[in-house]
mmCIF file of C-alpha atoms and ligand atoms in Angstrom:
data_model
loop_
_atom_site.group_PDB
_atom_site.id
_atom_site.type_symbol
_atom_site.label_atom_id
_atom_site.label_comp_id
_atom_site.label_asym_id
_atom_site.label_seq_id
_atom_site.Cartn_x
_atom_site.Cartn_y
_atom_site.Cartn_z
ATOM 1 C CA UNK A 1 0.000 0.000 0.000
ATOM 2 C CA UNK A 2 1.228 3.514 -0.832
ATOM 3 C CA UNK A 3 1.679 6.089 1.910
ATOM 4 C CA UNK A 4 1.117 9.846 1.645
ATOM 5 C CA UNK A 5 4.587 10.284 0.126
ATOM 6 C CA UNK A 6 4.052 7.683 -2.617
ATOM 7 C CA UNK A 7 6.270 5.103 -0.959
ATOM 8 C CA UNK A 8 5.177 1.487 -1.334
ATOM 9 C CA UNK A 9 5.056 0.068 2.206
ATOM 10 C CA UNK A 10 5.479 -3.700 1.978
ATOM 11 C CA UNK A 11 7.934 -4.638 4.721
ATOM 12 C CA UNK A 12 7.218 -5.400 8.385
ATOM 13 C CA UNK A 13 9.931 -5.834 10.996
ATOM 14 C CA UNK A 14 8.638 -7.837 13.915
ATOM 15 C CA UNK A 15 10.286 -7.672 17.320
ATOM 16 C CA UNK A 16 9.495 -11.022 18.902
ATOM 17 C CA UNK A 17 10.997 -10.224 22.297
ATOM 18 C CA UNK A 18 12.629 -7.373 24.180
ATOM 19 C CA UNK A 19 14.895 -9.838 26.005
ATOM 20 C CA UNK A 20 18.467 -10.545 24.996
ATOM 21 C CA UNK A 21 21.333 -12.845 25.934
ATOM 22 C CA UNK A 22 23.891 -10.037 25.375
ATOM 23 C CA UNK A 23 24.254 -6.462 26.653
ATOM 24 C CA UNK A 24 25.937 -4.565 23.834
ATOM 25 C CA UNK A 25 27.278 -1.285 25.180
ATOM 26 C CA UNK A 26 25.616 0.828 22.485
ATOM 27 C CA UNK A 27 22.269 -0.915 22.853
ATOM 28 C CA UNK A 28 21.621 -1.761 26.501
ATOM 29 C CA UNK A 29 22.658 -0.752 29.998
ATOM 30 C CA UNK A 30 24.649 -3.409 31.960
ATOM 31 C CA UNK A 31 21.557 -4.688 33.787
ATOM 32 C CA UNK A 32 19.533 -4.884 30.560
ATOM 33 C CA UNK A 33 16.452 -2.828 29.810
ATOM 34 C CA UNK A 34 13.490 -3.131 32.135
ATOM 35 C CA UNK A 35 11.831 -6.040 30.446
ATOM 36 C CA UNK A 36 8.071 -5.967 30.549
ATOM 37 C CA UNK A 37 6.055 -8.777 32.138
ATOM 38 C CA UNK A 38 5.633 -11.797 29.884
ATOM 39 C CA UNK A 39 1.883 -11.305 29.508
ATOM 40 C CA UNK A 40 2.516 -7.889 27.923
ATOM 41 C CA UNK A 41 4.454 -9.504 25.068
ATOM 42 C CA UNK A 42 2.438 -10.620 22.056
ATOM 43 C CA UNK A 43 1.889 -14.364 21.901
ATOM 44 C CA UNK A 44 3.036 -16.247 18.809
ATOM 45 C CA UNK A 45 -0.590 -16.533 17.657
ATOM 46 C CA UNK A 46 -1.074 -12.780 18.062
ATOM 47 C CA UNK A 47 2.041 -12.058 16.000
ATOM 48 C CA UNK A 48 0.785 -14.341 13.227
ATOM 49 C CA UNK A 49 -2.582 -12.577 13.298
ATOM 50 C CA UNK A 50 -1.011 -9.148 12.941
ATOM 51 C CA UNK A 51 1.104 -10.377 10.033
ATOM 52 C CA UNK A 52 -1.933 -11.856 8.329
ATOM 53 C CA UNK A 53 -3.752 -8.553 8.725
ATOM 54 C CA UNK A 54 -0.711 -6.691 7.370
ATOM 55 C CA UNK A 55 -0.668 -8.773 4.210
ATOM 56 C CA UNK A 56 -4.122 -7.362 3.474
ATOM 57 C CA UNK A 57 -2.547 -3.939 3.044
ATOM 58 C CA UNK A 58 0.374 -5.191 0.983
ATOM 59 C CA UNK A 59 3.054 -6.482 3.401
ATOM 60 C CA UNK A 60 5.128 -9.144 1.625
ATOM 61 C CA UNK A 61 8.475 -9.035 3.374
ATOM 62 C CA UNK A 62 9.084 -9.931 7.008
ATOM 63 C CA UNK A 63 12.061 -9.728 9.324
ATOM 64 C CA UNK A 64 12.095 -11.169 12.828
ATOM 65 C CA UNK A 65 14.228 -9.250 15.288
ATOM 66 C CA UNK A 66 14.285 -8.197 18.930
ATOM 67 C CA UNK A 67 15.897 -8.134 21.500
ATOM 68 C CA UNK A 68 17.419 -11.430 20.506
ATOM 69 C CA UNK A 69 14.828 -13.366 18.486
ATOM 70 C CA UNK A 70 16.511 -16.715 19.127
ATOM 71 C CA UNK A 71 15.835 -16.503 22.879
ATOM 72 C CA UNK A 72 12.090 -16.443 22.208
ATOM 73 C CA UNK A 73 10.546 -19.801 22.989
ATOM 74 C CA UNK A 74 8.722 -21.190 19.963
ATOM 75 C CA UNK A 75 10.671 -19.152 17.418
ATOM 76 C CA UNK A 76 10.870 -22.109 15.009
ATOM 77 C CA UNK A 77 7.110 -22.655 15.205
ATOM 78 C CA UNK A 78 6.608 -18.953 14.585
ATOM 79 C CA UNK A 79 8.835 -19.078 11.490
ATOM 80 C CA UNK A 80 6.880 -22.073 10.256
ATOM 81 C CA UNK A 81 3.521 -20.338 10.727
ATOM 82 C CA UNK A 82 4.714 -17.139 9.049
ATOM 83 C CA UNK A 83 6.350 -18.967 6.148
ATOM 84 C CA UNK A 84 3.018 -20.664 5.472
ATOM 85 C CA UNK A 85 1.259 -17.340 4.806
ATOM 86 C CA UNK A 86 1.058 -17.316 0.983
ATOM 87 C CA UNK A 87 1.476 -13.541 0.580
ATOM 88 C CA UNK A 88 4.838 -13.542 2.408
ATOM 89 C CA UNK A 89 7.621 -13.927 -0.124
ATOM 90 C CA UNK A 90 10.638 -13.039 2.017
ATOM 91 C CA UNK A 91 11.263 -14.118 5.598
ATOM 92 C CA UNK A 92 14.510 -13.083 7.271
ATOM 93 C CA UNK A 93 15.958 -12.889 10.779
ATOM 94 C CA UNK A 94 18.374 -10.517 12.511
ATOM 95 C CA UNK A 95 20.367 -12.166 15.287
ATOM 96 C CA UNK A 96 23.460 -11.707 17.380
ATOM 97 C CA UNK A 97 24.367 -15.231 16.265
ATOM 98 C CA UNK A 98 25.133 -16.704 19.695
ATOM 99 C CA UNK A 99 22.439 -19.412 19.397
ATOM 100 C CA UNK A 100 22.425 -19.590 15.620
ATOM 101 C CA UNK A 101 24.587 -22.671 15.045
ATOM 102 C CA UNK A 102 22.250 -24.717 17.211
ATOM 103 C CA UNK A 103 19.023 -23.395 15.630
ATOM 104 C CA UNK A 104 19.857 -22.683 11.987
ATOM 105 C CA UNK A 105 18.948 -26.073 10.627
ATOM 106 C CA UNK A 106 15.483 -26.143 12.222
ATOM 107 C CA UNK A 107 14.859 -22.552 11.200
ATOM 108 C CA UNK A 108 15.787 -23.244 7.614
ATOM 109 C CA UNK A 109 13.535 -26.305 7.579
ATOM 110 C CA UNK A 110 10.717 -24.180 9.025
ATOM 111 C CA UNK A 111 10.983 -21.754 6.108
ATOM 112 C CA UNK A 112 13.506 -19.093 7.099
ATOM 113 C CA UNK A 113 15.112 -17.693 3.944
ATOM 114 C CA UNK A 114 18.107 -15.726 5.200
ATOM 115 C CA UNK A 115 19.894 -14.169 8.152
ATOM 116 C CA UNK A 116 21.643 -10.972 9.197
ATOM 117 C CA UNK A 117 24.195 -11.541 11.938
ATOM 118 C CA UNK A 118 25.559 -8.710 14.074
ATOM 119 C CA UNK A 119 29.339 -8.748 14.290
ATOM 120 C CA UNK A 120 31.231 -5.614 15.309
ATOM 121 C CA UNK A 121 34.736 -7.037 15.737
ATOM 122 C CA UNK A 122 36.958 -9.960 14.803
ATOM 123 C CA UNK A 123 38.781 -9.916 18.143
ATOM 124 C CA UNK A 124 37.383 -12.301 20.787
ATOM 125 C CA UNK A 125 38.319 -10.110 23.756
ATOM 126 C CA UNK A 126 36.928 -7.014 22.171
ATOM 127 C CA UNK A 127 33.720 -8.867 21.278
ATOM 128 C CA UNK A 128 33.353 -9.880 24.860
ATOM 129 C CA UNK A 129 33.926 -6.258 25.953
ATOM 130 C CA UNK A 130 31.452 -4.694 23.506
ATOM 131 C CA UNK A 131 28.739 -7.270 24.195
ATOM 132 C CA UNK A 132 29.553 -7.561 27.911
ATOM 133 C CA UNK A 133 30.403 -11.239 27.892
ATOM 134 C CA UNK A 134 29.566 -12.694 24.460
ATOM 135 C CA UNK A 135 31.746 -15.382 22.857
ATOM 136 C CA UNK A 136 32.833 -14.573 19.336
ATOM 137 C CA UNK A 137 33.553 -18.197 18.528
ATOM 138 C CA UNK A 138 29.844 -19.047 18.946
ATOM 139 C CA UNK A 139 28.869 -16.321 16.482
ATOM 140 C CA UNK A 140 31.358 -17.601 13.915
ATOM 141 C CA UNK A 141 29.923 -21.082 14.200
ATOM 142 C CA UNK A 142 26.507 -19.589 13.478
ATOM 143 C CA UNK A 143 27.809 -17.714 10.433
ATOM 144 C CA UNK A 144 29.533 -20.835 9.067
ATOM 145 C CA UNK A 145 26.403 -22.879 9.577
ATOM 146 C CA UNK A 146 24.265 -20.296 7.793
ATOM 147 C CA UNK A 147 26.614 -20.303 4.801
ATOM 148 C CA UNK A 148 26.615 -24.082 4.767
ATOM 149 C CA UNK A 149 22.794 -24.217 4.807
ATOM 150 C CA UNK A 150 22.459 -21.556 2.117
ATOM 151 C CA UNK A 151 20.628 -18.978 4.224
ATOM 152 C CA UNK A 152 21.709 -16.503 1.509
ATOM 153 C CA UNK A 153 22.490 -13.738 1.337
ATOM 154 C CA UNK A 154 24.236 -13.926 4.733
ATOM 155 C CA UNK A 155 24.662 -10.322 5.828
ATOM 156 C CA UNK A 156 26.868 -9.126 8.668
ATOM 157 C CA UNK A 157 25.812 -5.985 10.555
ATOM 158 C CA UNK A 158 28.723 -3.925 11.849
ATOM 159 C CA UNK A 159 27.981 -0.879 14.001
ATOM 160 C CA UNK A 160 31.084 1.298 13.658
ATOM 161 C CA UNK A 161 32.170 3.277 16.711
ATOM 162 C CA UNK A 162 35.208 5.505 17.053
ATOM 163 C CA UNK A 163 37.585 4.119 19.620
ATOM 164 C CA UNK A 164 35.737 0.789 19.825
ATOM 165 C CA UNK A 165 36.203 -0.941 16.473
ATOM 166 C CA UNK A 166 37.034 1.655 13.816
ATOM 167 C CA UNK A 167 40.577 0.232 13.543
ATOM 168 C CA UNK A 168 38.984 -2.963 12.156
ATOM 169 C CA UNK A 169 36.957 -1.433 9.320
ATOM 170 C CA UNK A 170 39.282 -2.800 6.615
ATOM 171 C CA UNK A 171 39.642 -6.215 8.255
ATOM 172 C CA UNK A 172 35.864 -6.527 8.435
ATOM 173 C CA UNK A 173 35.483 -5.394 4.812
ATOM 174 C CA UNK A 174 38.019 -8.069 3.839
ATOM 175 C CA UNK A 175 35.562 -10.775 5.001
ATOM 176 C CA UNK A 176 33.653 -10.182 1.758
ATOM 177 C CA UNK A 177 36.663 -11.084 -0.399
ATOM 178 C CA UNK A 178 36.573 -14.849 -0.638
ATOM 179 C CA UNK A 179 33.182 -15.839 0.754
ATOM 180 C CA UNK A 180 29.615 -14.771 -0.046
ATOM 181 C CA UNK A 181 29.374 -12.551 3.015
ATOM 182 C CA UNK A 182 27.755 -9.137 2.771
ATOM 183 C CA UNK A 183 29.313 -6.789 5.283
ATOM 184 C CA UNK A 184 27.137 -3.789 6.159
ATOM 185 C CA UNK A 185 28.610 -0.860 8.038
ATOM 186 C CA UNK A 186 25.978 0.867 10.151
ATOM 187 C CA UNK A 187 26.190 4.379 11.558
ATOM 188 C CA UNK A 188 25.701 4.512 15.303
ATOM 189 C CA UNK A 189 22.236 5.888 15.979
ATOM 190 C CA UNK A 190 21.315 8.052 18.970
ATOM 191 C CA UNK A 191 19.043 5.707 20.914
ATOM 192 C CA UNK A 192 18.533 5.430 24.663
ATOM 193 C CA UNK A 193 21.755 3.847 25.860
ATOM 194 C CA UNK A 194 23.734 4.859 22.781
ATOM 195 C CA UNK A 195 22.679 8.495 23.070
ATOM 196 C CA UNK A 196 25.555 9.089 25.493
ATOM 197 C CA UNK A 197 28.257 7.389 23.444
ATOM 198 C CA UNK A 198 26.995 8.494 20.065
ATOM 199 C CA UNK A 199 28.494 11.956 20.044
ATOM 200 C CA UNK A 200 32.043 10.698 20.507
ATOM 201 C CA UNK A 201 31.535 7.273 18.907
ATOM 202 C CA UNK A 202 29.626 8.270 15.793
ATOM 203 C CA UNK A 203 31.448 7.950 12.465
ATOM 204 C CA UNK A 204 29.660 8.981 9.263
ATOM 205 C CA UNK A 205 29.406 6.371 6.513
ATOM 206 C CA UNK A 206 31.352 8.650 4.131
ATOM 207 C CA UNK A 207 34.380 8.408 6.411
ATOM 208 C CA UNK A 208 34.054 4.618 6.687
ATOM 209 C CA UNK A 209 33.921 4.384 2.915
ATOM 210 C CA UNK A 210 36.919 6.675 2.520
ATOM 211 C CA UNK A 211 38.989 4.501 4.828
ATOM 212 C CA UNK A 212 38.055 1.385 2.831
ATOM 213 C CA UNK A 213 38.840 3.057 -0.496
ATOM 214 C CA UNK A 214 42.227 4.201 0.803
ATOM 215 C CA UNK A 215 43.130 0.581 1.373
ATOM 216 C CA UNK A 216 41.292 -1.243 -1.430
ATOM 217 C CA UNK A 217 40.835 1.347 -4.176
ATOM 218 C CA UNK A 218 37.568 2.666 -5.563
ATOM 219 C CA UNK A 219 34.421 0.700 -4.795
ATOM 220 C CA UNK A 220 32.143 -0.491 -7.558
ATOM 221 C CA UNK A 221 28.407 -0.268 -6.907
ATOM 222 C CA UNK A 222 26.471 -3.524 -7.162
ATOM 223 C CA UNK A 223 23.000 -3.412 -8.677
ATOM 224 C CA UNK A 224 20.723 -5.425 -6.432
ATOM 225 C CA UNK A 225 20.991 -7.787 -3.520
ATOM 226 C CA UNK A 226 17.976 -9.622 -2.063
ATOM 227 C CA UNK A 227 16.298 -7.428 0.530
ATOM 228 C CA UNK A 228 18.718 -4.612 -0.163
ATOM 229 C CA UNK A 229 16.342 -1.991 1.348
ATOM 230 C CA UNK A 230 18.165 1.108 2.471
ATOM 231 C CA UNK A 231 21.782 -0.071 2.151
ATOM 232 C CA UNK A 232 23.912 0.633 -0.909
ATOM 233 C CA UNK A 233 26.177 -2.259 -1.864
ATOM 234 C CA UNK A 234 29.620 -2.308 -3.419
ATOM 235 C CA UNK A 235 32.272 -4.837 -4.457
ATOM 236 C CA UNK A 236 35.870 -4.771 -3.430
ATOM 237 C CA UNK A 237 37.807 -5.662 -6.565
ATOM 238 C CA UNK A 238 37.564 -9.421 -7.137
ATOM 239 C CA UNK A 239 35.362 -10.040 -4.111
ATOM 240 C CA UNK A 240 32.737 -12.783 -3.884
ATOM 241 C CA UNK A 241 30.637 -10.910 -1.321
ATOM 242 C CA UNK A 242 29.784 -7.224 -1.008
ATOM 243 C CA UNK A 243 30.065 -4.379 1.429
ATOM 244 C CA UNK A 244 27.308 -1.914 2.217
ATOM 245 C CA UNK A 245 26.669 1.269 4.159
ATOM 246 C CA UNK A 246 23.624 2.095 6.226
ATOM 247 C CA UNK A 247 23.843 5.823 6.679
ATOM 248 C CA UNK A 248 20.615 6.346 8.571
ATOM 249 C CA UNK A 249 21.980 9.414 10.346
ATOM 250 C CA UNK A 250 24.142 11.303 7.831
ATOM 251 C CA UNK A 251 22.195 10.603 4.665
ATOM 252 C CA UNK A 252 18.672 9.582 5.556
ATOM 253 C CA UNK A 253 17.096 7.166 3.127
ATOM 254 C CA UNK A 254 13.570 8.008 4.242
ATOM 255 C CA UNK A 255 12.504 8.584 0.615
ATOM 256 C CA UNK A 256 13.092 4.861 -0.011
ATOM 257 C CA UNK A 257 11.754 3.611 3.325
ATOM 258 C CA UNK A 258 9.268 0.785 2.837
ATOM 259 C CA UNK A 259 8.790 -0.476 6.390
ATOM 260 C CA UNK A 260 6.677 -0.583 9.501
ATOM 261 C CA UNK A 261 7.765 -2.012 12.844
ATOM 262 C CA UNK A 262 5.821 -4.149 15.279
ATOM 263 C CA UNK A 263 7.234 -3.927 18.808
ATOM 264 C CA UNK A 264 7.315 -6.897 21.155
ATOM 265 C CA UNK A 265 4.438 -5.408 23.170
ATOM 266 C CA UNK A 266 2.247 -5.104 20.100
ATOM 267 C CA UNK A 267 2.634 -1.491 19.034
ATOM 268 C CA UNK A 268 2.891 -0.642 15.386
ATOM 269 C CA UNK A 269 5.551 1.989 14.787
ATOM 270 C CA UNK A 270 5.631 3.732 11.427
ATOM 271 C CA UNK A 271 9.110 5.281 11.920
ATOM 272 C CA UNK A 272 12.097 4.157 13.979
ATOM 273 C CA UNK A 273 12.850 7.745 14.997
ATOM 274 C CA UNK A 274 9.361 8.975 15.873
ATOM 275 C CA UNK A 275 7.632 7.980 19.101
ATOM 276 C CA UNK A 276 4.224 7.702 17.427
ATOM 277 C CA UNK A 277 2.827 4.177 17.764
ATOM 278 C CA UNK A 278 -0.539 2.495 17.297
ATOM 279 C CA UNK A 279 -1.440 -0.079 19.921
ATOM 280 C CA UNK A 280 -2.653 -3.318 18.370
ATOM 281 C CA UNK A 281 -2.538 -5.498 21.452
ATOM 282 C CA UNK A 282 -5.622 -3.911 23.004
ATOM 283 C CA UNK A 283 -7.923 -4.633 20.083
ATOM 284 C CA UNK A 284 -6.282 -8.000 19.414
ATOM 285 C CA UNK A 285 -7.157 -9.084 22.933
ATOM 286 C CA UNK A 286 -10.683 -7.757 22.589
ATOM 287 C CA UNK A 287 -11.119 -10.154 19.665
ATOM 288 C CA UNK A 288 -10.657 -7.811 16.694
ATOM 289 C CA UNK A 289 -11.283 -9.229 13.235
ATOM 290 C CA UNK A 290 -8.560 -9.282 10.594
ATOM 291 C CA UNK A 291 -10.365 -6.407 8.842
ATOM 292 C CA UNK A 292 -10.275 -4.279 11.972
ATOM 293 C CA UNK A 293 -6.591 -4.995 12.460
ATOM 294 C CA UNK A 294 -5.852 -4.299 8.806
ATOM 295 C CA UNK A 295 -7.547 -0.902 9.169
ATOM 296 C CA UNK A 296 -5.095 0.007 11.926
ATOM 297 C CA UNK A 297 -2.152 -1.190 9.842
ATOM 298 C CA UNK A 298 -3.419 0.999 6.998
ATOM 299 C CA UNK A 299 -3.630 3.917 9.411
ATOM 300 C CA UNK A 300 0.003 3.350 10.446
ATOM 301 C CA UNK A 301 0.993 3.470 6.767
ATOM 302 C CA UNK A 302 -0.873 6.743 6.334
ATOM 303 C CA UNK A 303 0.694 8.226 9.470
ATOM 304 C CA UNK A 304 4.233 7.396 8.360
ATOM 305 C CA UNK A 305 6.230 10.624 8.505
ATOM 306 C CA UNK A 306 8.041 11.868 5.402
ATOM 307 C CA UNK A 307 11.450 11.736 7.062
ATOM 308 C CA UNK A 308 13.359 12.033 10.321
ATOM 309 C CA UNK A 309 15.632 14.887 11.340
ATOM 310 C CA UNK A 310 18.059 13.260 13.725
ATOM 311 C CA UNK A 311 20.994 14.764 11.863
ATOM 312 C CA UNK A 312 19.480 18.226 12.383
ATOM 313 C CA UNK A 313 19.059 18.138 16.104
ATOM 314 C CA UNK A 314 15.913 16.019 16.427
ATOM 315 C CA UNK A 315 16.538 14.117 19.664
ATOM 316 C CA UNK A 316 16.965 10.353 19.315
ATOM 317 C CA UNK A 317 14.310 8.241 20.954
ATOM 318 C CA UNK A 318 14.581 7.449 24.650
ATOM 319 C CA UNK A 319 14.038 3.777 23.896
ATOM 320 C CA UNK A 320 16.790 1.344 22.971
ATOM 321 C CA UNK A 321 16.944 -0.531 19.678
ATOM 322 C CA UNK A 322 16.199 -3.735 21.558
ATOM 323 C CA UNK A 323 12.846 -2.331 22.683
ATOM 324 C CA UNK A 324 11.725 -1.080 19.284
ATOM 325 C CA UNK A 325 13.144 -3.936 17.238
ATOM 326 C CA UNK A 326 16.203 -2.800 15.331
HETATM 327 N N1 SAM B 1 19.800 -8.951 18.899
HETATM 328 C C1 SAM B 1 19.813 -8.955 17.484
HETATM 329 C C2 SAM B 1 21.125 -8.450 16.948
HETATM 330 O O1 SAM B 1 21.907 -7.878 17.683
HETATM 331 O O2 SAM B 1 21.339 -8.629 15.748
HETATM 332 C C3 SAM B 1 18.651 -8.209 16.853
HETATM 333 C C4 SAM B 1 18.240 -6.912 17.477
HETATM 334 S S1 SAM B 1 19.458 -5.632 17.392
HETATM 335 C C5 SAM B 1 18.613 -4.317 18.230
HETATM 336 C C6 SAM B 1 19.406 -5.219 15.679
HETATM 337 C C7 SAM B 1 20.564 -4.407 15.158
HETATM 338 O O3 SAM B 1 20.524 -3.120 15.742
HETATM 339 C C8 SAM B 1 21.936 -4.979 15.473
HETATM 340 O O4 SAM B 1 22.674 -5.146 14.275
HETATM 341 C C9 SAM B 1 22.575 -3.935 16.354
HETATM 342 O O5 SAM B 1 23.959 -3.875 16.161
HETATM 343 C C10 SAM B 1 21.858 -2.687 15.900
HETATM 344 N N2 SAM B 1 21.880 -1.599 16.885
HETATM 345 C C11 SAM B 1 21.546 -1.628 18.199
HETATM 346 N N3 SAM B 1 21.697 -0.402 18.768
HETATM 347 C C12 SAM B 1 22.126 0.423 17.766
HETATM 348 C C13 SAM B 1 22.461 1.805 17.694
HETATM 349 N N4 SAM B 1 22.378 2.599 18.738
HETATM 350 N N5 SAM B 1 22.866 2.295 16.500
HETATM 351 C C14 SAM B 1 22.947 1.521 15.386
HETATM 352 N N6 SAM B 1 22.636 0.210 15.388
HETATM 353 C C15 SAM B 1 22.244 -0.336 16.558
HETATM 354 FE FE1 SF4 B 2 21.097 -7.688 22.304
HETATM 355 FE FE2 SF4 B 2 21.185 -7.143 19.700
HETATM 356 FE FE3 SF4 B 2 21.021 -5.167 21.503
HETATM 357 FE FE4 SF4 B 2 23.271 -6.528 21.325
HETATM 358 S S1 SF4 B 2 22.354 -5.252 19.707
HETATM 359 S S2 SF4 B 2 22.175 -6.010 23.235
HETATM 360 S S3 SF4 B 2 22.549 -8.503 20.803
HETATM 361 S S4 SF4 B 2 19.492 -6.666 21.101
#
């Protein structure tokens, strides 16, 4: 369905939990975010119902995220139920990768098409520092398994932060050379916990690109990668995989935005950077029909703002990515 700015909105990102097995420094405080009581979180059946209603207004692409989606009990059953909805033609998952090696096979069998794995460093100690205790080796096993199973394209999400991991930009880009890995460099966004570190830590995508080009020469733009949404993709010379930049802060791609977000507590959020949300849980639990739900999804599409202004002083949201569903 088209919004007021003639954008085709066909993509829903679903946060299946606000819980996580890591505490990344730019995403969560050390004690985690105040997780809401379990009964406030949408049940698997409720999520499926919202997705079914969304397909009535043109949603075709889904991504499961969180929090950490793989800590949600029943995630495989959820994937299976969502994959069975005929209108859904792309079903992906964003994960920190810690539990991926153990779950990838079942997820693939259930109908998952592809994965994005978050990986900010290649150094085990640094990984443990950034994530407050995560084991890099487990993530690598998950990435290997995903490649082996053909959960393509396997994309790696790298949040670049000055003083944390910016000395590894070229090493991370090099991962795309001999394997079909798609390394995406993401600008640090000013959310809750990150709002404090973002001023010093933030590096614009143009600078990241410049550093890569200094080392590898000029990048060649690649035409299209499955689910390439807002990122622009490039090849290093001779590379099998690609690298991409998600410059949500410095060069907003709002004109090409095609998404809505469903939070773990059942709110539909038209824009990551605006607090406006439509509560679906209330009417779901009062027994709303699919038509009634679809009307609210259509309203969210119509309320989608034209763009954000976080690079012009608009304050970031007080929530963390894990609460909205990054
Ligand atoms: N737990 C999963 C993971 O880490 O992939 C899924 C949820 S996480 C919130 C989704 C993505 O948001 C991750 O790639 C993470 O690095 C990114 N993220 C979290 N906080 C961010 C911030 N302040 N700025 C930019 N990206 C952020
Ligand atoms: Fe958890 Fe993902 Fe946030 Fe890290 S970025 S704390 S893995 S939700």
